[in-house]
Structure formats: structure tokens, C-alpha cells
PDB file of C-alpha atoms in Angstrom:
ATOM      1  CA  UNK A   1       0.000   0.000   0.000  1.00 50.00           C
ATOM      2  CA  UNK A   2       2.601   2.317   0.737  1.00 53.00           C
ATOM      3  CA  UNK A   3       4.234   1.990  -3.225  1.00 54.00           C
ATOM      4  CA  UNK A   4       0.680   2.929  -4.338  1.00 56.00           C
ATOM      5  CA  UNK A   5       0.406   6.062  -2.567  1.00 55.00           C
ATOM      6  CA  UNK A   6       4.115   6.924  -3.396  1.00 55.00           C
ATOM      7  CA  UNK A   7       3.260   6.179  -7.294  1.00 59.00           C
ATOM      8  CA  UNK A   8       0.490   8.476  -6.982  1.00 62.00           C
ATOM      9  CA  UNK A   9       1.069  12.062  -7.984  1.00 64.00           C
ATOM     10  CA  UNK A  10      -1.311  14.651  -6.799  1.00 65.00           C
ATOM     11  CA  UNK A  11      -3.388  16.311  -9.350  1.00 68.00           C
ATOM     12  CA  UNK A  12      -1.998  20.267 -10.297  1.00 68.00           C
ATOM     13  CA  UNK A  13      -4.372  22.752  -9.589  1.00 80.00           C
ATOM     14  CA  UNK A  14      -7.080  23.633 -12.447  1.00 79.00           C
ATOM     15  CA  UNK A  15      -4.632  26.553 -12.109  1.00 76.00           C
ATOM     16  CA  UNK A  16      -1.538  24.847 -12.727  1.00 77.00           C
ATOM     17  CA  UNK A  17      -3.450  22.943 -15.793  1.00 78.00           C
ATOM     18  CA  UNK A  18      -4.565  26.195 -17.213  1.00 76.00           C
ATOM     19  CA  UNK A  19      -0.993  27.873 -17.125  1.00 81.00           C
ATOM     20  CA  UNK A  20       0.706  24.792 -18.604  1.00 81.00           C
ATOM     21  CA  UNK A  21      -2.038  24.821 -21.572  1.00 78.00           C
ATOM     22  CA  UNK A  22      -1.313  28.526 -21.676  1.00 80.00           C
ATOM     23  CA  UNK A  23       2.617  28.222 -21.513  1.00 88.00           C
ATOM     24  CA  UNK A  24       2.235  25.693 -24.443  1.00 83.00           C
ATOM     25  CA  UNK A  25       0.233  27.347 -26.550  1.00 76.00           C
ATOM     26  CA  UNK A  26       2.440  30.602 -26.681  1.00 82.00           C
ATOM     27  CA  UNK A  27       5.474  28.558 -27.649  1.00 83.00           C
ATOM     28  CA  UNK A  28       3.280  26.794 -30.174  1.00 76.00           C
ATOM     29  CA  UNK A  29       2.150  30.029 -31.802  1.00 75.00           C
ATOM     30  CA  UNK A  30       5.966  31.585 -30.932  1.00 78.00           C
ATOM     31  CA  UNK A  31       7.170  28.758 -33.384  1.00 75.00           C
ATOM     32  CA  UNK A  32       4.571  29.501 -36.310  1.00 69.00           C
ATOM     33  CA  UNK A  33       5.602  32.932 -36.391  1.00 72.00           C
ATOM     34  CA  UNK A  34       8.908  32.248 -36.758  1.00 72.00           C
ATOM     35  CA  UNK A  35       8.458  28.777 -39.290  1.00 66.00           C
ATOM     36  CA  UNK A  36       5.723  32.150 -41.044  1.00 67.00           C
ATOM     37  CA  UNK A  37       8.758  33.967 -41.635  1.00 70.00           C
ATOM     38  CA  UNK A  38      11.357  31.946 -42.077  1.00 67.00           C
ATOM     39  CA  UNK A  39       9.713  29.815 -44.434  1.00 66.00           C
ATOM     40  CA  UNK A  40       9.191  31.852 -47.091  1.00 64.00           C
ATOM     41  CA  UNK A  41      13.065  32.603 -47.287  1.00 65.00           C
ATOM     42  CA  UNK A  42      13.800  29.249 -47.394  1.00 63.00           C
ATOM     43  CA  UNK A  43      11.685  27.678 -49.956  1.00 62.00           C
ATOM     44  CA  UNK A  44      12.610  30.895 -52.003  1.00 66.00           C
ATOM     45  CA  UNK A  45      16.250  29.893 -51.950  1.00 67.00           C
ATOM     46  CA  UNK A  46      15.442  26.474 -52.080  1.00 66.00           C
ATOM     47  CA  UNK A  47      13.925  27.226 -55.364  1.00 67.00           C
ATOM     48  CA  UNK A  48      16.203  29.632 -56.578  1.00 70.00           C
ATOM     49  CA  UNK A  49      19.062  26.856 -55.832  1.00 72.00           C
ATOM     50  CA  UNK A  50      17.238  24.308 -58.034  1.00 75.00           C
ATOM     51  CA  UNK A  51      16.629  26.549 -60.862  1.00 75.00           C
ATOM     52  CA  UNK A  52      19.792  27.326 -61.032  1.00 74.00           C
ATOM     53  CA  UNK A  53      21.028  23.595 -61.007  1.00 75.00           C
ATOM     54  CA  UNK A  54      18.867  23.151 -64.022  1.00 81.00           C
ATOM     55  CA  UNK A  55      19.804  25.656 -66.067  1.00 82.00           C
ATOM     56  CA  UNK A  56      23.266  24.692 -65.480  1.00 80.00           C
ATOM     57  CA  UNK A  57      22.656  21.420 -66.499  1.00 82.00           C
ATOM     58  CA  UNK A  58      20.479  22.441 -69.979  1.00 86.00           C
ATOM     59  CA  UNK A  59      23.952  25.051 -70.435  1.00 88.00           C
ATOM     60  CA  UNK A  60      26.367  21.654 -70.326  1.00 85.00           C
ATOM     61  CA  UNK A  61      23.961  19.713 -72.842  1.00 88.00           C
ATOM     62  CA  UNK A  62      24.282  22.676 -75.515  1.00 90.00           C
ATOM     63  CA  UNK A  63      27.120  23.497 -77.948  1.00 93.00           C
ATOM     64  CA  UNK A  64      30.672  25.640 -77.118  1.00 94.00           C
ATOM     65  CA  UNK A  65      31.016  29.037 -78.732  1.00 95.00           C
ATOM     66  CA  UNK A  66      32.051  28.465 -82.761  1.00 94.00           C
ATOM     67  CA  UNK A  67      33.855  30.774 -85.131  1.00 95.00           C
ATOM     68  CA  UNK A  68      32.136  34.163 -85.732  1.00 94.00           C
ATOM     69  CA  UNK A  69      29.501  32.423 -83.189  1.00 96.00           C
ATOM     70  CA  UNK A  70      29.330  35.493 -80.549  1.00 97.00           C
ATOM     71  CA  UNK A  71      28.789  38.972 -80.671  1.00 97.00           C
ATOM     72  CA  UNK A  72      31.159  41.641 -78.919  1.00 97.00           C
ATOM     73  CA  UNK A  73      30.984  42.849 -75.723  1.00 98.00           C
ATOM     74  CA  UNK A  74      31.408  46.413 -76.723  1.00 97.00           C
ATOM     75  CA  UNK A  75      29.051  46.502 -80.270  1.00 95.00           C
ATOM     76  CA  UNK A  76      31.157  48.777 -82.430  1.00 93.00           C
ATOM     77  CA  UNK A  77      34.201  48.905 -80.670  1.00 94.00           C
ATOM     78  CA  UNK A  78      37.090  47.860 -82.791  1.00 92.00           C
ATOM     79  CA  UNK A  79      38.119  44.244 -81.897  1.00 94.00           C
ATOM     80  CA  UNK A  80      42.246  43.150 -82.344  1.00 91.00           C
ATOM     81  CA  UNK A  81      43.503  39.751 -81.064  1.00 92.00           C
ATOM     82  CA  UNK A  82      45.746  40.708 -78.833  1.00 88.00           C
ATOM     83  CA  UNK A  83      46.135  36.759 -77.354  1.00 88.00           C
ATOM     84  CA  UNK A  84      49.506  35.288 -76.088  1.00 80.00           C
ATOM     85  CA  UNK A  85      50.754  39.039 -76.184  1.00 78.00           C
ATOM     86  CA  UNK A  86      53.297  39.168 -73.386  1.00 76.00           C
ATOM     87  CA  UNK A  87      52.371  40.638 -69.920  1.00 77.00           C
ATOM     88  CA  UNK A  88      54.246  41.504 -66.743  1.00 73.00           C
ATOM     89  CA  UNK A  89      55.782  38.649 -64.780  1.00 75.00           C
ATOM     90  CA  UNK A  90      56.733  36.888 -67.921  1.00 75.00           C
ATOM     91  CA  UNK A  91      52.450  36.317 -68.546  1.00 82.00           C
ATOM     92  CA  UNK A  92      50.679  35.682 -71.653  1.00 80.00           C
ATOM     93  CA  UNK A  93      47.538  37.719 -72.517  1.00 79.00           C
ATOM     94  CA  UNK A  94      44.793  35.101 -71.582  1.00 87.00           C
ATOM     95  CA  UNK A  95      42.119  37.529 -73.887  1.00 91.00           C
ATOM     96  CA  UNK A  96      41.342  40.569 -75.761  1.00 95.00           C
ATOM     97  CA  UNK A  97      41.256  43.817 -74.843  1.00 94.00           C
ATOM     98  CA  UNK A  98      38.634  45.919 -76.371  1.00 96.00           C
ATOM     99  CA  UNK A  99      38.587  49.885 -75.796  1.00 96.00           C
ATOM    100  CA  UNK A 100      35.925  52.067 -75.105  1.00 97.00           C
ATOM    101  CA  UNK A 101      35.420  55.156 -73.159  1.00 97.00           C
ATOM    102  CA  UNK A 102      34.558  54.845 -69.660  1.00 97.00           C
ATOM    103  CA  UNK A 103      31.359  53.677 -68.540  1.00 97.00           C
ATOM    104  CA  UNK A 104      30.425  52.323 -71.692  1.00 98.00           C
ATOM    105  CA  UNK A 105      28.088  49.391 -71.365  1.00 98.00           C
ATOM    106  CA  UNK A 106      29.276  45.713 -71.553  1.00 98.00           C
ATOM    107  CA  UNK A 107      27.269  43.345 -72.966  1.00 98.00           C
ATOM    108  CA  UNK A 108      26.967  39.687 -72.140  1.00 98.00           C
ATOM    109  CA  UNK A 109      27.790  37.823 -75.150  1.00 98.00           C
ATOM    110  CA  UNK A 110      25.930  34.708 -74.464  1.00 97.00           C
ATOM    111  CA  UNK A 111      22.784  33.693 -72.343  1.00 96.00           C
ATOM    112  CA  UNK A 112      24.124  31.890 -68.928  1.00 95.00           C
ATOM    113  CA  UNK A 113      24.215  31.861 -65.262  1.00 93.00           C
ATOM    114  CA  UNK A 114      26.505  34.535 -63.409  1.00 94.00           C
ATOM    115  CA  UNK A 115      29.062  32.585 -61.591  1.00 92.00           C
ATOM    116  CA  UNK A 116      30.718  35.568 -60.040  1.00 96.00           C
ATOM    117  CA  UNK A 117      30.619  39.476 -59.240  1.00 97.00           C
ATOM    118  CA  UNK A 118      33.846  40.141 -57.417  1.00 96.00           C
ATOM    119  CA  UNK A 119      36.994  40.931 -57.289  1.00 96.00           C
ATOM    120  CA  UNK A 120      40.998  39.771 -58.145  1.00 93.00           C
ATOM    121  CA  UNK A 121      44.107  41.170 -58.168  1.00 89.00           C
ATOM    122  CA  UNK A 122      45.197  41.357 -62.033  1.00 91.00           C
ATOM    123  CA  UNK A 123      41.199  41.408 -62.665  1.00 93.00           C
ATOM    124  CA  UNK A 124      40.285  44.388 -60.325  1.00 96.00           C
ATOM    125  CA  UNK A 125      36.179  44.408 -60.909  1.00 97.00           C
ATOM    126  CA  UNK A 126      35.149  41.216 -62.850  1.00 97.00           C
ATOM    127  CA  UNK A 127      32.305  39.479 -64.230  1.00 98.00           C
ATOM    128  CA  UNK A 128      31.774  35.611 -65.149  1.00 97.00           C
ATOM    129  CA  UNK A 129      29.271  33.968 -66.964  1.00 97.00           C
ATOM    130  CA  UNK A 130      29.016  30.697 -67.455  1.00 95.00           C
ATOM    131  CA  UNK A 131      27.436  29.623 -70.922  1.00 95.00           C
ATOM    132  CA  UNK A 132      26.486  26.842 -73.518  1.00 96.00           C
ATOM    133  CA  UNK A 133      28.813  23.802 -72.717  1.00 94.00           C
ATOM    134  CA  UNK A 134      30.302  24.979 -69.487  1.00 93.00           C
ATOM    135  CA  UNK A 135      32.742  27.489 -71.093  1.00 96.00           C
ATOM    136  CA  UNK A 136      33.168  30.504 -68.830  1.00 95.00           C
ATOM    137  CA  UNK A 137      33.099  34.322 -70.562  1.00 97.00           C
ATOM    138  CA  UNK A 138      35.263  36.592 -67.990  1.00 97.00           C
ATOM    139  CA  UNK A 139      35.066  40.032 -68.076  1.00 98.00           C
ATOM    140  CA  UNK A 140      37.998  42.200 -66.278  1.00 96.00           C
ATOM    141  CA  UNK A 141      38.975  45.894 -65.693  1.00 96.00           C
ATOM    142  CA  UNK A 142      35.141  47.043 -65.003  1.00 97.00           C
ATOM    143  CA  UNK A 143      34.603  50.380 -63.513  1.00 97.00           C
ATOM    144  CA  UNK A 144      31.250  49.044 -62.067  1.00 97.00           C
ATOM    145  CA  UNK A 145      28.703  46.043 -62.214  1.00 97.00           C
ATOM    146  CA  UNK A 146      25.105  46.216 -63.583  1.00 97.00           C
ATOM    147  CA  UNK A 147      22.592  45.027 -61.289  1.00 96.00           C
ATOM    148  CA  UNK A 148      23.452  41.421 -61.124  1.00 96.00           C
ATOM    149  CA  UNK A 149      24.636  38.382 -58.465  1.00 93.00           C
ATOM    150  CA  UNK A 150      25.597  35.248 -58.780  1.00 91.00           C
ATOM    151  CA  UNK A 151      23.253  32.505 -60.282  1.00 87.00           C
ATOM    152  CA  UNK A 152      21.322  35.402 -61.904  1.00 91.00           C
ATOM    153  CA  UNK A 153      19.943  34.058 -65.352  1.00 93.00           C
ATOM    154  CA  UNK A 154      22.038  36.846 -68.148  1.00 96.00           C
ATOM    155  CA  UNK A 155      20.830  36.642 -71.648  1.00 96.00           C
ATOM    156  CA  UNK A 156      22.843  37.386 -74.734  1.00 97.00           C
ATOM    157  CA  UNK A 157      23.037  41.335 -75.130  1.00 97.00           C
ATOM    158  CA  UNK A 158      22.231  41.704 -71.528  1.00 98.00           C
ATOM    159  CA  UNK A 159      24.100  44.804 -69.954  1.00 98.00           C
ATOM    160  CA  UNK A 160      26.499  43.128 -66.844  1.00 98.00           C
ATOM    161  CA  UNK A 161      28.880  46.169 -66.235  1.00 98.00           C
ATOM    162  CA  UNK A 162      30.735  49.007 -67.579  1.00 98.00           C
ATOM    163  CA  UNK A 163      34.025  49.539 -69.149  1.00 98.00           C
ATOM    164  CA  UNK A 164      37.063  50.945 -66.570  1.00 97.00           C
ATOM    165  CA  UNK A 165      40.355  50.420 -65.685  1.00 96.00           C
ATOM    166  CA  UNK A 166      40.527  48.384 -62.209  1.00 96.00           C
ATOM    167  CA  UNK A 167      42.993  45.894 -61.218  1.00 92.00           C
ATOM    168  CA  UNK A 168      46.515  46.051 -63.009  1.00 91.00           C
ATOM    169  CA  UNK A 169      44.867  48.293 -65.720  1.00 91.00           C
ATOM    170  CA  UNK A 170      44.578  51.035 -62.811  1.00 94.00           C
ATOM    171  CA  UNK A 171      45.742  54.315 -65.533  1.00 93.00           C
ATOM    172  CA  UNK A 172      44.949  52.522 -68.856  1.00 94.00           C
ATOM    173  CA  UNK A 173      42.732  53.673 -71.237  1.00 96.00           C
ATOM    174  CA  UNK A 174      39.567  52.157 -70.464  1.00 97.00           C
ATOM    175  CA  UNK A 175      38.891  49.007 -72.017  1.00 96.00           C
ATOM    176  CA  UNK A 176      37.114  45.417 -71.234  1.00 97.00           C
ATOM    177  CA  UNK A 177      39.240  42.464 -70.947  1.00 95.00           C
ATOM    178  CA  UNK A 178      37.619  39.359 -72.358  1.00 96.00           C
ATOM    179  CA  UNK A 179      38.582  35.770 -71.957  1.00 95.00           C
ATOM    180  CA  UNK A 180      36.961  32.331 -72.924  1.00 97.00           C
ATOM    181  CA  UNK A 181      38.088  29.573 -69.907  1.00 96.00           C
ATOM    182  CA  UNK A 182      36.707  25.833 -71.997  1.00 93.00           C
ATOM    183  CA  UNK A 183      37.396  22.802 -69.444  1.00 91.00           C
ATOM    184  CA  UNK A 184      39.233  25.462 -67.005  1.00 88.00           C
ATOM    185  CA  UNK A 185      42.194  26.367 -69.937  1.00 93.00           C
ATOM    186  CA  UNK A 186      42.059  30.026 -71.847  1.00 93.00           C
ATOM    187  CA  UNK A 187      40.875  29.826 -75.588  1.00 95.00           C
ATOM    188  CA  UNK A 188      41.502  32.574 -77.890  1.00 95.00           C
ATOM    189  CA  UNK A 189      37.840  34.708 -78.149  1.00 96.00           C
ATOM    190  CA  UNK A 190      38.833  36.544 -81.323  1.00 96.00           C
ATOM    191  CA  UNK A 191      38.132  33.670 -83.613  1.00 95.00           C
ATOM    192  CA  UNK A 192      34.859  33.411 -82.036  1.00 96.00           C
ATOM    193  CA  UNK A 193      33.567  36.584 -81.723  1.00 96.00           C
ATOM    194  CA  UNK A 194      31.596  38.773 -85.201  1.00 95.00           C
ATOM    195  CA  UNK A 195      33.547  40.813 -86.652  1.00 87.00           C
ATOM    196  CA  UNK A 196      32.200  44.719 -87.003  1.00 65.00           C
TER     197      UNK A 196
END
């Protein structure tokens, strides 16, 4: 008999009840709120991350720049290979250069996913898109970025940033520096890019 009555509990107050109910029904609604707000955010990136896997994907299945395939960056600018020219610290140009004045819009010369808006020492402001077959388009020596972040969706002709002099062009003229990276090596763009 004694185990019995130790076993037994005694009942909480109708007040104790009510404040427990009370206690768990703030936390309840405390975590809907925050699931309310959070939730959002993350099926937003969620979906954001996904699209961009996709397109990514449909990019690799499609064809690499050909000759004469791509339009310029700078539409009406003068275009001159100036690949393998020789560059400080016993360098090869990885690119062309094309000149414009400054703040001139550059244009995206193939649809793609924006891989990066940053920075890098020989670079200064850069751009780089990543297009049909994986090849990645890098644009160097921007004065500024258009409104764009990585895993933004660019099409062809779509403005991405403006001509300058930044990085180890700092008191150039003011040009673009383009470069084609295919399976991580340089190509020469000139080949591929329309002629004016």
C-alpha cells in the first residue's frame, strides 16, 4: 500500500493545468511565427538553388562558342587579337582587350548563369558567366557592375557592367578584358567573336 500512494502524484491545480495549456500554446504560436517567416526565405532559396542547377545542367547539354559564333561585348568597338601578347611577370595575354570610353556598357555575349561578381588582383572588378557547354566568358577591368549576383539568369546582349580600368589596368585607357576559360584552360575569343 505504501508503493501505491508513493506512485500516486497529486493532481496540479485547475490553475496549474490552465498555465501549462497557456505556456504551451504561446510557444506553439511563438514557433509559427517564426516557421511564417522563415519559411518563405527558405523555400525561395530552395527554389532559386534548383533553378539554377537546371539551367546549369540544360547550359552543359548545348554546344561551345564556334567561329564568328558570338557577338562583342562592346558593339562597335574595334576588336584586335591581342592573345599570347606578353604581360608583366613573364604572362601571356589570356584575352582581348577591347577599348571604349569609360562607362560604356558591356554586354553579355551569351545567355548563362553569373558565376561571379567580385573581385581579383590582375582582374580588379570582374564578371563571369558561365554559358552553352560549361565554357566561362570573364570580363575584367570594369569600372562598375550592372545590377546582377551570382546565379542570376544573363541573356545574350544583356548589360552586366561598364568599361574601366581596375585591377593592373589602374591608368589605362579604359577598355574590357575578355577571356573564354573551356574545361578550365584560356581559348583565344577573337576567332569566335563577329567581326564589325
Amino acid at each position: 500500500m505504501l508503493a501505491d500512494e508513493k506512485n500516486k502524484q497529486p493532481k496540479p491545480s485547475i490553475f496549474g493545468r490552465v498555465l501549462s495549456v497557456l505556456i504551451r500554446a504561446v510557444v506553439l504560436l511563438g514557433l509559427l511565427f517564426v516557421f511564417d517567416k522563415l519559411l518563405p526565405d527558405i523555400s525561395q532559396q530552395t527554389q532559386s538553388f534548383v533553378v539554377a542547377k537546371w539551367q546549369q545542367m540544360s547550359l552543359l547539354q548545348q554546344e561551345l562558342p564556334t567561329e564568328d559564333s558570338l557577338p562583342s561585348p562592346l558593339p562597335g568597338q574595334n576588336l584586335t587579337d591581342t592573345w599570347g601578347a606578353a604581360r608583366s611577370q613573364g604572362r601571356s595575354h589570356e584575352g582581348i582587350d577591347i577599348f571604349a570610353e569609360r562607362g560604356t556598357p558591356i554586354q553579355s555575349t551569351t545567355q548563362g548563369i553569373v558565376s561571379k561578381v567580385g573581385e581579383n588582383t590582375l582582374g580588379g572588378l570582374v564578371v563571369v558567366v558561365v554559358g552553352p557547354g560549361g565554357a566561362g566568358h570573364y570580363y575584367a577591368h570594369l569600372e562598375d557592375y550592372a545590377d546582377i549576383s551570382p546565379n542570376d539568369w544573363v541573356n545574350k546582349g544583356d548589360t552586366i557592367g561598364y568599361v574601366g580600368d581596375s585591377g593592373n589596368a589602374k591608368g589605362t585607357p579604359p577598355h574590357v578584358h575578355y577571356g573564354i576559360y573551356i574545361n578550365g584552360s584560356a581559348v583565344n575569343p577573337y576567332p569566335l567573336l563577329q567581326k564589325n
